[in-house]
PDB file of C-alpha atoms in Angstrom:
ATOM      1  CA  MET F  10     -56.053   6.938 -59.930  1.00 86.00           C
ATOM      2  CA  GLN F  11     -53.092   7.943 -58.475  1.00 94.00           C
ATOM      3  CA  LEU F  12     -53.679   5.246 -55.075  1.00 98.00           C
ATOM      4  CA  SER F  13     -55.219   2.238 -56.874  1.00 97.00           C
ATOM      5  CA  GLY F  14     -54.323  -0.931 -54.895  1.00 96.00           C
ATOM      6  CA  ARG F  15     -53.840   0.599 -51.361  1.00 98.00           C
ATOM      7  CA  THR F  16     -55.972   0.425 -48.462  1.00 98.00           C
ATOM      8  CA  ALA F  17     -56.723   3.871 -46.423  1.00 98.00           C
ATOM      9  CA  PHE F  18     -57.745   3.856 -42.995  1.00 98.00           C
ATOM     10  CA  VAL F  19     -59.508   7.290 -41.627  1.00 98.00           C
ATOM     11  CA  THR F  20     -60.844   8.093 -37.878  1.00 98.00           C
ATOM     12  CA  GLY F  21     -63.404  11.026 -38.332  1.00 96.00           C
ATOM     13  CA  GLY F  22     -64.098   9.824 -41.416  1.00 95.00           C
ATOM     14  CA  SER F  23     -68.250  10.537 -41.637  1.00 92.00           C
ATOM     15  CA  SER F  24     -68.228  14.115 -41.078  1.00 93.00           C
ATOM     16  CA  GLY F  25     -66.361  17.412 -41.891  1.00 94.00           C
ATOM     17  CA  ILE F  26     -62.201  16.696 -43.323  1.00 96.00           C
ATOM     18  CA  GLY F  27     -62.259  13.012 -42.331  1.00 97.00           C
ATOM     19  CA  LYS F  28     -65.431  12.301 -44.754  1.00 97.00           C
ATOM     20  CA  ALA F  29     -63.859  14.841 -47.442  1.00 97.00           C
ATOM     21  CA  ALA F  30     -60.616  12.558 -47.501  1.00 98.00           C
ATOM     22  CA  ALA F  31     -62.369   9.719 -47.271  1.00 98.00           C
ATOM     23  CA  LEU F  32     -64.126  10.546 -50.369  1.00 97.00           C
ATOM     24  CA  LEU F  33     -61.381  11.832 -52.426  1.00 98.00           C
ATOM     25  CA  LEU F  34     -58.594   9.010 -51.225  1.00 98.00           C
ATOM     26  CA  ALA F  35     -61.866   6.288 -52.752  1.00 98.00           C
ATOM     27  CA  LYS F  36     -62.124   8.375 -55.840  1.00 97.00           C
ATOM     28  CA  GLU F  37     -58.140   7.980 -56.532  1.00 98.00           C
ATOM     29  CA  GLY F  38     -58.618   4.323 -55.790  1.00 98.00           C
ATOM     30  CA  ALA F  39     -58.076   3.478 -52.229  1.00 98.00           C
ATOM     31  CA  ARG F  40     -59.619   0.975 -50.809  1.00 98.00           C
ATOM     32  CA  THR F  41     -61.006   3.064 -47.916  1.00 98.00           C
ATOM     33  CA  ALA F  42     -61.988   1.631 -44.165  1.00 98.00           C
ATOM     34  CA  ILE F  43     -63.828   4.897 -42.426  1.00 98.00           C
ATOM     35  CA  PHE F  44     -64.240   4.856 -38.440  1.00 98.00           C
ATOM     36  CA  SER F  45     -66.419   7.062 -36.457  1.00 96.00           C
ATOM     37  CA  ARG F  46     -68.603   6.319 -33.317  1.00 93.00           C
ATOM     38  CA  SER F  47     -71.659   7.409 -34.958  1.00 87.00           C
ATOM     39  CA  ARG F  48     -72.901   4.340 -37.246  1.00 90.00           C
ATOM     40  CA  GLU F  49     -75.628   5.875 -39.571  1.00 90.00           C
ATOM     41  CA  ASP F  50     -73.229   8.948 -40.723  1.00 90.00           C
ATOM     42  CA  ILE F  51     -70.645   6.372 -41.602  1.00 95.00           C
ATOM     43  CA  ASP F  52     -73.771   4.519 -43.404  1.00 95.00           C
ATOM     44  CA  GLN F  53     -74.220   7.669 -45.082  1.00 94.00           C
ATOM     45  CA  THR F  54     -70.668   8.162 -45.813  1.00 95.00           C
ATOM     46  CA  VAL F  55     -70.098   4.560 -47.358  1.00 97.00           C
ATOM     47  CA  SER F  56     -73.173   4.911 -49.593  1.00 96.00           C
ATOM     48  CA  GLU F  57     -71.877   7.824 -50.816  1.00 96.00           C
ATOM     49  CA  ILE F  58     -68.491   5.939 -51.780  1.00 97.00           C
ATOM     50  CA  SER F  59     -70.002   3.086 -53.107  1.00 97.00           C
ATOM     51  CA  ALA F  60     -71.962   5.365 -55.593  1.00 96.00           C
ATOM     52  CA  GLN F  61     -69.018   6.699 -56.833  1.00 93.00           C
ATOM     53  CA  GLY F  62     -67.777   3.032 -57.308  1.00 95.00           C
ATOM     54  CA  GLY F  63     -65.277   2.544 -54.468  1.00 96.00           C
ATOM     55  CA  GLU F  64     -64.416  -0.077 -52.277  1.00 97.00           C
ATOM     56  CA  VAL F  65     -65.418   1.327 -48.644  1.00 98.00           C
ATOM     57  CA  LEU F  66     -65.689  -0.788 -44.896  1.00 98.00           C
ATOM     58  CA  GLY F  67     -67.786   1.259 -42.158  1.00 97.00           C
ATOM     59  CA  LEU F  68     -66.233   0.560 -39.176  1.00 98.00           C
ATOM     60  CA  THR F  69     -67.713   2.062 -35.536  1.00 97.00           C
ATOM     61  CA  GLY F  70     -65.727   2.584 -32.394  1.00 97.00           C
ATOM     62  CA  ASP F  71     -64.167   5.289 -29.966  1.00 97.00           C
ATOM     63  CA  VAL F  72     -60.708   6.026 -30.792  1.00 98.00           C
ATOM     64  CA  SER F  73     -59.500   6.157 -27.395  1.00 98.00           C
ATOM     65  CA  ILE F  74     -60.597   2.743 -26.627  1.00 98.00           C
ATOM     66  CA  PRO F  75     -57.667   0.434 -27.390  1.00 98.00           C
ATOM     67  CA  GLU F  76     -59.968  -2.572 -28.374  1.00 98.00           C
ATOM     68  CA  ASP F  77     -62.188  -0.855 -30.898  1.00 98.00           C
ATOM     69  CA  LEU F  78     -58.878   0.103 -32.666  1.00 98.00           C
ATOM     70  CA  GLN F  79     -57.728  -3.266 -32.483  1.00 98.00           C
ATOM     71  CA  GLN F  80     -60.940  -4.586 -33.669  1.00 98.00           C
ATOM     72  CA  ALA F  81     -60.947  -2.382 -36.547  1.00 98.00           C
ATOM     73  CA  TYR F  82     -57.496  -3.307 -37.803  1.00 98.00           C
ATOM     74  CA  ARG F  83     -58.184  -7.180 -37.480  1.00 98.00           C
ATOM     75  CA  GLN F  84     -61.638  -5.991 -40.022  1.00 98.00           C
ATOM     76  CA  ILE F  85     -59.184  -4.311 -42.512  1.00 98.00           C
ATOM     77  CA  GLU F  86     -56.720  -7.163 -42.666  1.00 98.00           C
ATOM     78  CA  GLN F  87     -59.315 -10.054 -43.061  1.00 98.00           C
ATOM     79  CA  ARG F  88     -61.384  -7.352 -45.748  1.00 98.00           C
ATOM     80  CA  TRP F  89     -57.934  -6.390 -48.175  1.00 98.00           C
ATOM     81  CA  GLY F  90     -55.029  -8.147 -46.315  1.00 97.00           C
ATOM     82  CA  ARG F  91     -52.956  -4.741 -46.171  1.00 98.00           C
ATOM     83  CA  LEU F  92     -52.809  -1.060 -44.825  1.00 98.00           C
ATOM     84  CA  ASP F  93     -50.879   1.830 -46.595  1.00 98.00           C
ATOM     85  CA  ILE F  94     -52.512   4.932 -45.344  1.00 98.00           C
ATOM     86  CA  VAL F  95     -53.798   6.424 -41.840  1.00 98.00           C
ATOM     87  CA  PHE F  96     -55.255   9.637 -41.609  1.00 98.00           C
ATOM     88  CA  ALA F  97     -55.703  10.210 -37.820  1.00 98.00           C
ATOM     89  CA  ASN F  98     -58.001  12.539 -37.983  1.00 98.00           C
ATOM     90  CA  ALA F  99     -60.556  11.910 -35.261  1.00 97.00           C
ATOM     91  CA  GLY F 100     -61.185  14.528 -32.922  1.00 96.00           C
ATOM     92  CA  ILE F 101     -62.888  16.981 -30.661  1.00 95.00           C
ATOM     93  CA  ASN F 102     -62.870  21.015 -29.852  1.00 94.00           C
ATOM     94  CA  GLY F 103     -64.214  20.093 -26.250  1.00 96.00           C
ATOM     95  CA  VAL F 104     -64.670  22.455 -23.478  1.00 96.00           C
ATOM     96  CA  TRP F 105     -63.257  26.410 -24.049  1.00 93.00           C
ATOM     97  CA  ALA F 106     -63.297  27.843 -20.846  1.00 94.00           C
ATOM     98  CA  PRO F 107     -61.076  30.080 -18.540  1.00 94.00           C
ATOM     99  CA  LEU F 108     -58.243  27.943 -16.836  1.00 94.00           C
ATOM    100  CA  ASP F 109     -59.795  28.053 -13.115  1.00 92.00           C
ATOM    101  CA  GLU F 110     -63.274  26.821 -14.972  1.00 94.00           C
ATOM    102  CA  LEU F 111     -61.775  23.803 -16.784  1.00 95.00           C
ATOM    103  CA  SER F 112     -62.409  21.136 -14.530  1.00 97.00           C
ATOM    104  CA  PRO F 113     -59.838  18.098 -15.202  1.00 97.00           C
ATOM    105  CA  GLU F 114     -62.936  16.068 -16.525  1.00 97.00           C
ATOM    106  CA  ASP F 115     -62.669  18.588 -19.281  1.00 97.00           C
ATOM    107  CA  TRP F 116     -59.605  18.582 -19.825  1.00 97.00           C
ATOM    108  CA  ASP F 117     -59.211  14.621 -19.727  1.00 98.00           C
ATOM    109  CA  GLN F 118     -62.092  13.943 -22.453  1.00 97.00           C
ATOM    110  CA  THR F 119     -60.497  16.352 -25.008  1.00 98.00           C
ATOM    111  CA  LEU F 120     -56.336  14.801 -24.186  1.00 98.00           C
ATOM    112  CA  ASN F 121     -58.184  10.929 -24.165  1.00 98.00           C
ATOM    113  CA  ILE F 122     -59.461  11.361 -27.986  1.00 98.00           C
ATOM    114  CA  ASN F 123     -57.120  14.164 -29.373  1.00 98.00           C
ATOM    115  CA  LEU F 124     -53.897  12.770 -28.418  1.00 98.00           C
ATOM    116  CA  ARG F 125     -54.233   9.417 -26.655  1.00 98.00           C
ATOM    117  CA  GLY F 126     -56.401   8.463 -29.708  1.00 98.00           C
ATOM    118  CA  THR F 127     -53.625   9.389 -32.011  1.00 98.00           C
ATOM    119  CA  PHE F 128     -51.021   7.523 -29.908  1.00 98.00           C
ATOM    120  CA  LEU F 129     -53.975   4.612 -30.485  1.00 98.00           C
ATOM    121  CA  THR F 130     -54.536   4.898 -33.971  1.00 98.00           C
ATOM    122  CA  VAL F 131     -50.967   4.981 -35.060  1.00 98.00           C
ATOM    123  CA  LYS F 132     -49.697   2.134 -32.594  1.00 98.00           C
ATOM    124  CA  TYR F 133     -52.188  -0.665 -33.671  1.00 98.00           C
ATOM    125  CA  ALA F 134     -51.646   0.001 -37.088  1.00 98.00           C
ATOM    126  CA  LEU F 135     -47.975  -0.372 -37.073  1.00 98.00           C
ATOM    127  CA  PRO F 136     -48.333  -4.499 -37.413  1.00 98.00           C
ATOM    128  CA  LEU F 137     -50.068  -3.887 -41.076  1.00 98.00           C
ATOM    129  CA  LEU F 138     -47.914  -0.869 -42.123  1.00 98.00           C
ATOM    130  CA  LYS F 139     -44.947  -1.869 -41.314  1.00 98.00           C
ATOM    131  CA  ARG F 140     -45.446  -4.907 -43.888  1.00 98.00           C
ATOM    132  CA  ASN F 141     -44.858  -2.351 -46.946  1.00 97.00           C
ATOM    133  CA  GLY F 142     -44.720   0.628 -45.323  1.00 98.00           C
ATOM    134  CA  GLY F 143     -47.057   3.608 -45.901  1.00 98.00           C
ATOM    135  CA  SER F 144     -48.016   7.015 -45.096  1.00 98.00           C
ATOM    136  CA  VAL F 145     -49.014   8.415 -41.679  1.00 98.00           C
ATOM    137  CA  ILE F 146     -51.349  11.667 -41.384  1.00 98.00           C
ATOM    138  CA  ILE F 147     -52.241  13.548 -38.452  1.00 98.00           C
ATOM    139  CA  THR F 148     -54.749  16.377 -38.107  1.00 98.00           C
ATOM    140  CA  SER F 149     -53.349  18.891 -35.754  1.00 98.00           C
ATOM    141  CA  SER F 150     -54.548  21.935 -35.732  1.00 97.00           C
ATOM    142  CA  VAL F 151     -53.230  25.715 -36.055  1.00 97.00           C
ATOM    143  CA  ASN F 152     -54.185  26.337 -32.542  1.00 96.00           C
ATOM    144  CA  GLY F 153     -51.394  25.523 -29.634  1.00 96.00           C
ATOM    145  CA  THR F 154     -49.034  25.395 -33.119  1.00 96.00           C
ATOM    146  CA  ARG F 155     -48.767  28.649 -34.348  1.00 95.00           C
ATOM    147  CA  MET F 156     -51.795  30.230 -32.954  1.00 93.00           C
ATOM    148  CA  PHE F 157     -52.261  31.095 -29.366  1.00 94.00           C
ATOM    149  CA  SER F 158     -54.898  33.804 -29.383  1.00 89.00           C
ATOM    150  CA  ASN F 159     -57.607  31.546 -28.865  1.00 89.00           C
ATOM    151  CA  THR F 160     -57.979  32.176 -25.066  1.00 89.00           C
ATOM    152  CA  GLY F 161     -59.633  29.383 -23.148  1.00 93.00           C
ATOM    153  CA  ALA F 162     -59.067  26.581 -25.465  1.00 95.00           C
ATOM    154  CA  THR F 163     -55.983  25.423 -23.560  1.00 97.00           C
ATOM    155  CA  ALA F 164     -56.305  21.677 -23.309  1.00 98.00           C
ATOM    156  CA  TYR F 165     -57.540  21.453 -27.365  1.00 97.00           C
ATOM    157  CA  ALA F 166     -54.558  23.558 -27.758  1.00 98.00           C
ATOM    158  CA  THR F 167     -52.278  21.220 -25.763  1.00 98.00           C
ATOM    159  CA  SER F 168     -53.212  18.568 -27.597  1.00 98.00           C
ATOM    160  CA  LYS F 169     -52.928  19.605 -30.921  1.00 98.00           C
ATOM    161  CA  ALA F 170     -49.041  20.952 -30.019  1.00 98.00           C
ATOM    162  CA  GLY F 171     -48.895  16.774 -28.634  1.00 98.00           C
ATOM    163  CA  GLN F 172     -49.578  15.657 -32.140  1.00 98.00           C
ATOM    164  CA  VAL F 173     -47.139  17.651 -33.538  1.00 98.00           C
ATOM    165  CA  ALA F 174     -44.512  16.591 -31.221  1.00 98.00           C
ATOM    166  CA  PHE F 175     -45.928  12.928 -31.600  1.00 98.00           C
ATOM    167  CA  GLY F 176     -45.542  13.104 -35.363  1.00 98.00           C
ATOM    168  CA  LYS F 177     -42.324  14.039 -35.911  1.00 98.00           C
ATOM    169  CA  MET F 178     -41.208  11.422 -33.023  1.00 98.00           C
ATOM    170  CA  MET F 179     -42.992   9.062 -35.337  1.00 98.00           C
ATOM    171  CA  ALA F 180     -41.247  10.139 -38.736  1.00 98.00           C
ATOM    172  CA  LEU F 181     -37.969   9.473 -37.145  1.00 98.00           C
ATOM    173  CA  GLU F 182     -38.637   6.478 -35.442  1.00 98.00           C
ATOM    174  CA  LEU F 183     -40.679   4.633 -38.512  1.00 98.00           C
ATOM    175  CA  ALA F 184     -38.592   5.811 -41.132  1.00 98.00           C
ATOM    176  CA  PRO F 185     -36.268   2.593 -41.135  1.00 98.00           C
ATOM    177  CA  ASP F 186     -39.840   0.606 -41.856  1.00 98.00           C
ATOM    178  CA  LYS F 187     -40.286   3.397 -44.885  1.00 98.00           C
ATOM    179  CA  ILE F 188     -43.171   4.446 -42.986  1.00 98.00           C
ATOM    180  CA  ARG F 189     -43.688   8.152 -43.784  1.00 98.00           C
ATOM    181  CA  VAL F 190     -45.172  10.712 -40.630  1.00 98.00           C
ATOM    182  CA  ASN F 191     -46.711  14.061 -41.340  1.00 98.00           C
ATOM    183  CA  VAL F 192     -49.087  16.660 -40.053  1.00 98.00           C
ATOM    184  CA  ILE F 193     -51.588  18.926 -41.090  1.00 98.00           C
ATOM    185  CA  CYS F 194     -52.482  21.998 -39.263  1.00 97.00           C
ATOM    186  CA  PRO F 195     -55.993  23.131 -40.519  1.00 95.00           C
ATOM    187  CA  GLY F 196     -57.530  26.916 -39.625  1.00 92.00           C
ATOM    188  CA  ALA F 197     -61.151  27.551 -39.972  1.00 86.00           C
ATOM    189  CA  ILE F 198     -62.862  24.901 -42.458  1.00 83.00           C
ATOM    190  CA  GLU F 199     -66.340  23.991 -42.605  1.00 75.00           C
ATOM    191  CA  SER F 200     -66.761  21.076 -40.452  1.00 62.00           C
ATOM    192  CA  GLU F 201     -69.164  19.204 -37.613  1.00 58.00           C
ATOM    193  CA  ILE F 202     -66.089  19.559 -35.288  1.00 52.00           C
ATOM    194  CA  HIS F 203     -67.938  23.179 -34.090  1.00 50.00           C
ATOM    195  CA  ALA F 204     -70.696  21.128 -33.005  1.00 55.00           C
ATOM    196  CA  SER F 205     -68.388  19.534 -30.244  1.00 58.00           C
ATOM    197  CA  THR F 206     -67.168  23.101 -28.786  1.00 58.00           C
ATOM    198  CA  GLU F 207     -68.622  23.895 -25.360  1.00 62.00           C
ATOM    199  CA  GLN F 208     -67.443  27.446 -24.802  1.00 65.00           C
ATOM    200  CA  ARG F 209     -67.534  28.879 -20.978  1.00 58.00           C
ATOM    201  CA  ASP F 210     -67.175  32.337 -19.568  1.00 55.00           C
ATOM    202  CA  LEU F 211     -64.621  33.048 -22.642  1.00 58.00           C
ATOM    203  CA  ASP F 212     -65.479  36.949 -22.049  1.00 64.00           C
ATOM    204  CA  LYS F 213     -63.809  37.334 -18.668  1.00 63.00           C
ATOM    205  CA  VAL F 214     -60.284  36.418 -20.508  1.00 64.00           C
ATOM    206  CA  LYS F 215     -60.164  36.753 -24.345  1.00 65.00           C
ATOM    207  CA  THR F 216     -58.012  39.816 -25.302  1.00 63.00           C
ATOM    208  CA  PRO F 217     -60.690  41.741 -27.919  1.00 62.00           C
ATOM    209  CA  VAL F 218     -59.168  42.009 -31.510  1.00 61.00           C
ATOM    210  CA  ASN F 219     -60.740  42.710 -34.782  1.00 63.00           C
ATOM    211  CA  PHE F 220     -60.126  41.759 -37.928  1.00 58.00           C
ATOM    212  CA  PRO F 221     -61.266  44.442 -40.942  1.00 56.00           C
ATOM    213  CA  LYS F 222     -62.080  41.803 -43.877  1.00 64.00           C
ATOM    214  CA  GLY F 223     -61.968  38.708 -41.908  1.00 70.00           C
ATOM    215  CA  GLN F 224     -59.570  36.350 -40.001  1.00 80.00           C
ATOM    216  CA  ILE F 225     -58.764  34.435 -43.261  1.00 84.00           C
ATOM    217  CA  PRO F 226     -56.358  36.610 -45.488  1.00 81.00           C
ATOM    218  CA  LEU F 227     -56.441  34.592 -48.647  1.00 81.00           C
ATOM    219  CA  THR F 228     -60.321  34.118 -48.595  1.00 80.00           C
ATOM    220  CA  GLY F 229     -61.351  37.325 -47.637  1.00 78.00           C
ATOM    221  CA  GLY F 230     -62.762  35.791 -44.745  1.00 75.00           C
ATOM    222  CA  GLU F 231     -64.334  33.316 -45.942  1.00 81.00           C
ATOM    223  CA  MET F 232     -64.626  29.637 -44.488  1.00 80.00           C
ATOM    224  CA  PRO F 233     -63.700  26.996 -47.020  1.00 84.00           C
ATOM    225  CA  PRO F 234     -64.855  23.504 -47.396  1.00 89.00           C
ATOM    226  CA  ALA F 235     -63.157  20.858 -46.452  1.00 92.00           C
ATOM    227  CA  GLU F 236     -62.192  19.377 -49.337  1.00 92.00           C
ATOM    228  CA  LYS F 237     -59.257  21.980 -49.430  1.00 92.00           C
ATOM    229  CA  VAL F 238     -57.710  19.889 -46.654  1.00 95.00           C
ATOM    230  CA  ALA F 239     -58.843  16.656 -48.128  1.00 96.00           C
ATOM    231  CA  ARG F 240     -56.490  17.442 -51.309  1.00 96.00           C
ATOM    232  CA  LEU F 241     -53.641  17.680 -48.974  1.00 97.00           C
ATOM    233  CA  VAL F 242     -54.586  14.399 -47.398  1.00 98.00           C
ATOM    234  CA  VAL F 243     -54.247  12.574 -50.805  1.00 98.00           C
ATOM    235  CA  PHE F 244     -50.749  14.212 -51.486  1.00 98.00           C
ATOM    236  CA  LEU F 245     -49.291  13.321 -48.646  1.00 98.00           C
ATOM    237  CA  ALA F 246     -51.021   9.781 -49.477  1.00 98.00           C
ATOM    238  CA  SER F 247     -49.321   9.551 -52.675  1.00 98.00           C
ATOM    239  CA  ASP F 248     -45.950   8.635 -54.198  1.00 97.00           C
ATOM    240  CA  ALA F 249     -45.729  12.331 -54.980  1.00 97.00           C
ATOM    241  CA  SER F 250     -44.952  13.383 -51.492  1.00 98.00           C
ATOM    242  CA  ASP F 251     -42.621  10.024 -51.071  1.00 97.00           C
ATOM    243  CA  HIS F 252     -39.336  12.281 -49.335  1.00 98.00           C
ATOM    244  CA  ILE F 253     -41.837  14.395 -47.109  1.00 98.00           C
ATOM    245  CA  SER F 254     -41.855  12.719 -43.581  1.00 98.00           C
ATOM    246  CA  GLY F 255     -41.960  14.888 -39.889  1.00 98.00           C
ATOM    247  CA  SER F 256     -43.200  17.632 -41.654  1.00 98.00           C
ATOM    248  CA  GLU F 257     -46.323  19.833 -40.156  1.00 97.00           C
ATOM    249  CA  ILE F 258     -47.919  21.870 -42.887  1.00 97.00           C
ATOM    250  CA  TYR F 259     -50.309  24.925 -42.236  1.00 96.00           C
ATOM    251  CA  VAL F 260     -53.745  24.504 -44.534  1.00 94.00           C
ATOM    252  CA  ASP F 261     -55.432  28.307 -43.262  1.00 89.00           C
ATOM    253  CA  GLY F 262     -55.326  30.904 -45.936  1.00 87.00           C
ATOM    254  CA  ALA F 263     -52.488  32.483 -44.046  1.00 88.00           C
ATOM    255  CA  GLN F 264     -55.080  32.689 -40.748  1.00 88.00           C
ATOM    256  CA  SER F 265     -52.455  31.907 -38.378  1.00 88.00           C
ATOM    257  CA  LEU F 266     -49.688  34.636 -39.413  1.00 87.00           C
ATOM    258  CA  LEU F 267     -52.488  37.063 -38.796  1.00 85.00           C
ATOM    259  CA  GLN F 268     -54.133  35.715 -35.914  1.00 82.00           C
ATOM    260  CA  GLY F 269     -51.268  34.380 -33.976  1.00 71.00           C
TER     261      GLY F 269
END
């Protein structure tokens, strides 16, 4: 088990990519703390990790609230005394709408959770991470980084572009502390994040595009499971990637090259 003896913290860890990553990190030996707003979903994931023999801690909170994250890190320190891996994964799709219909409240909600949440997740992890070094992994997206054809996803794409810039800034700033920072950019993946999307009047601004064999070339259009991303998370958390920092890595089956 390549992560034996290490401690991981996963936000949005009760569903989708976060849950798949938490399960795989635990399987590889990491003591895993999962953080989410839903206690019911957390309990389910905790049960699954425990059933496979992993050490796990379920924590509830909101990544946009500093006190929630500070409390989570205090509990991790009390339980395990160290932190080696931070997977800043929590996010929402939010409202997708023409700009003239996108309210300031819609914008703020998406940016607060996706971008502010990433900033807070990393910021408050630093006292623990700086003790031994470690790996920070951020979930961005193909949207806002290599794909701009999802008209109406303005707030979401902007938040995701900001995460890449933040990750690169932190990779350089935190390198002297032996902390690596990388960003993953998934394309279409089976995930519960789609349930958080509210689409309004996109037909008025969207340019119609048809892909005869689907939008994901590598799979012939089939949407892959979240485990495809979880494998990359484990790689970036492990010593196998110990000289990789400041990189964004696309996990999209070439979707963004076709649909950009």
